[in-house]
């Protein structure tokens, strides 16, 4: 049977990255091979995001680029998967006849059978049904096994029941369902067995894991994951502040593998806007949770998401957001201009904010965060952090030719990237270093990364072990 080449264009969040890895994994078992460019592929999958209009536009412009390819190669198959597929269904094939299959968010695991079906079908297939159970992952370990990734995502739940008024997720990902703990633990053990050292547990709101099903709670699940031998680090995204329990806060103090970082999207600093967003917490409740986290772990890195220009947001509301940012002192923050999503109720709210005002506000928020990040990162100079080595740094990959040292990139527990030089004359195989945790002292602070040096003790230890090391 002819080996066919596939290309996946992944747009959007970590859930899509995970789903794309799943699709790649099942395709490889079915005589497909990944390729680097969609121009040479026999199968093109675009895994889509519907969270903001811009992400949706990206999908349409990519599909537009496929028209000439399909004309040149009628055997080419085009699949649209993910949130836009779920949301738009048949409207996609009406607008883009070059699409052969529209694959909804609950149908990822059935990709091979639909690919067979489109070979014979005269019409495009639209598969956007939703299911009440969570399909077992294909074999997410496949990607890591071949790519030697140090870090991997593991989905622990699907969907969302929160219905924030701006958000399309509950409509395109469906109701919240949690995966069984045994299934999650099995997947993580398999990942660890092929060299993964760090896992990120994924869910729209991991804090409500298991609640609906009356299963293991999220802090209990974390404890079980913490016990997995060979695993070094645990992260999770995303937490809804209203469900951040005291037990979860305590986990940051009790579980040695849980990283010293939490992403806690606040969205707005104004109680009036939080209410209109249906976030179900107030500014002071949010700040109280931040205090609790810092009491348990004083140097925890806290990151967040903001939406600016939500319908009806006044200058005073926006000022509340700026002061909240100043109060919390986030490590980093994402900020988005509010975007109408027609399924979401906020699209029918009055007092929409104009584009230029939204843009001006988002720029002010970015500027303030930049200042906060710069000021706080300066305080890291001279401190030592343990960094999990992910591979060569981006600078190194851009560089050509030979040099006396290779620049490696590691990630601290706080989720900060730190680049450091590793001398070539030690004769240590860099592949051995990947996935190892080393002690690095911060010597310089750049806008998006930190620069460090291996500590003297760490260097001596590495040399004595010929590259086989853990923190000295
Ligand atoms: N407009 C702008 N930003 C949005 N987000 C979610 N929905 C919208 C929307 N309609 C942002 C939120 C969320 C992040 C993933 O995307 O900040 O936390
Ligand atoms: Fe969207 Fe709110 Fe659910 Fe997050 S918690 S996915 S913002 S509805």
PDB file of C-alpha atoms and ligand atoms in Angstrom, residues 13 50-53 164-169 204 238 263-267 277 279 304-308 310 334-341 344 346 358, ligand 1:
ATOM      1  CA  UNK A  13      -4.926  26.174  22.478  1.00  0.00           C
ATOM      2  CA  UNK A  50     -13.139  29.567  17.333  1.00  0.00           C
ATOM      3  CA  UNK A  51     -12.324  31.518  20.488  1.00  0.00           C
ATOM      4  CA  UNK A  52     -11.940  34.891  18.732  1.00  0.00           C
ATOM      5  CA  UNK A  53     -12.812  36.111  15.269  1.00  0.00           C
ATOM      6  CA  UNK A 164     -18.987  32.769  30.702  1.00  0.00           C
ATOM      7  CA  UNK A 165     -21.070  35.117  28.591  1.00  0.00           C
ATOM      8  CA  UNK A 166     -18.322  35.911  26.051  1.00  0.00           C
ATOM      9  CA  UNK A 167     -17.158  32.344  25.474  1.00  0.00           C
ATOM     10  CA  UNK A 168     -17.910  29.901  22.673  1.00  0.00           C
ATOM     11  CA  UNK A 169     -16.253  26.871  24.331  1.00  0.00           C
ATOM     12  CA  UNK A 204     -11.048  23.994  30.416  1.00  0.00           C
ATOM     13  CA  UNK A 238      -6.670  26.054  33.161  1.00  0.00           C
ATOM     14  CA  UNK A 263      -2.356  30.282  35.329  1.00  0.00           C
ATOM     15  CA  UNK A 264      -5.421  31.877  36.871  1.00  0.00           C
ATOM     16  CA  UNK A 265      -7.414  33.854  34.285  1.00  0.00           C
ATOM     17  CA  UNK A 266      -9.060  36.869  35.895  1.00  0.00           C
ATOM     18  CA  UNK A 267     -10.515  38.493  32.719  1.00  0.00           C
ATOM     19  CA  UNK A 277     -19.212  38.020  32.222  1.00  0.00           C
ATOM     20  CA  UNK A 279     -17.481  34.706  36.163  1.00  0.00           C
ATOM     21  CA  UNK A 304      -3.442  35.333  33.754  1.00  0.00           C
ATOM     22  CA  UNK A 305      -5.744  36.252  30.855  1.00  0.00           C
ATOM     23  CA  UNK A 306      -7.596  39.541  30.478  1.00  0.00           C
ATOM     24  CA  UNK A 307     -10.351  40.552  28.112  1.00  0.00           C
ATOM     25  CA  UNK A 308     -10.554  44.285  27.441  1.00  0.00           C
ATOM     26  CA  UNK A 310     -16.163  43.780  27.050  1.00  0.00           C
ATOM     27  CA  UNK A 334      -2.241  37.598  28.089  1.00  0.00           C
ATOM     28  CA  UNK A 335      -4.691  40.305  27.109  1.00  0.00           C
ATOM     29  CA  UNK A 336      -7.288  40.020  24.371  1.00  0.00           C
ATOM     30  CA  UNK A 337      -9.656  42.512  22.803  1.00  0.00           C
ATOM     31  CA  UNK A 338     -13.219  41.320  23.294  1.00  0.00           C
ATOM     32  CA  UNK A 339     -14.482  39.558  20.157  1.00  0.00           C
ATOM     33  CA  UNK A 340     -18.170  38.851  19.441  1.00  0.00           C
ATOM     34  CA  UNK A 341     -18.960  35.128  19.118  1.00  0.00           C
ATOM     35  CA  UNK A 344     -22.234  33.484  23.202  1.00  0.00           C
ATOM     36  CA  UNK A 346     -22.456  38.765  25.174  1.00  0.00           C
ATOM     37  CA  UNK A 358     -10.310  48.282  22.664  1.00  0.00           C
TER      38      UNK A 358
HETATM   39  N1  LIG B   1     -13.136  37.524  23.048  1.00  0.00           N
HETATM   40  C1  LIG B   1     -11.864  37.755  23.486  1.00  0.00           C
HETATM   41  N2  LIG B   1     -11.183  36.914  24.255  1.00  0.00           N
HETATM   42  C2  LIG B   1     -11.794  35.764  24.619  1.00  0.00           C
HETATM   43  N3  LIG B   1     -11.391  34.739  25.379  1.00  0.00           N
HETATM   44  C3  LIG B   1     -12.380  33.821  25.437  1.00  0.00           C
HETATM   45  N4  LIG B   1     -13.427  34.230  24.703  1.00  0.00           N
HETATM   46  C4  LIG B   1     -13.111  35.447  24.197  1.00  0.00           C
HETATM   47  C5  LIG B   1     -13.783  36.390  23.369  1.00  0.00           C
HETATM   48  N5  LIG B   1     -15.021  36.174  22.943  1.00  0.00           N
HETATM   49  C6  LIG B   1     -10.089  34.699  26.059  1.00  0.00           C
HETATM   50  C7  LIG B   1     -10.222  34.590  27.577  1.00  0.00           C
HETATM   51  C8  LIG B   1      -9.782  33.178  27.844  1.00  0.00           C
HETATM   52  C9  LIG B   1      -8.748  32.972  26.738  1.00  0.00           C
HETATM   53  C10 LIG B   1      -8.424  31.559  26.433  1.00  0.00           C
HETATM   54  O1  LIG B   1      -9.360  33.585  25.622  1.00  0.00           O
HETATM   55  O2  LIG B   1      -9.332  35.504  28.174  1.00  0.00           O
HETATM   56  O3  LIG B   1      -9.226  32.998  29.130  1.00  0.00           O
END
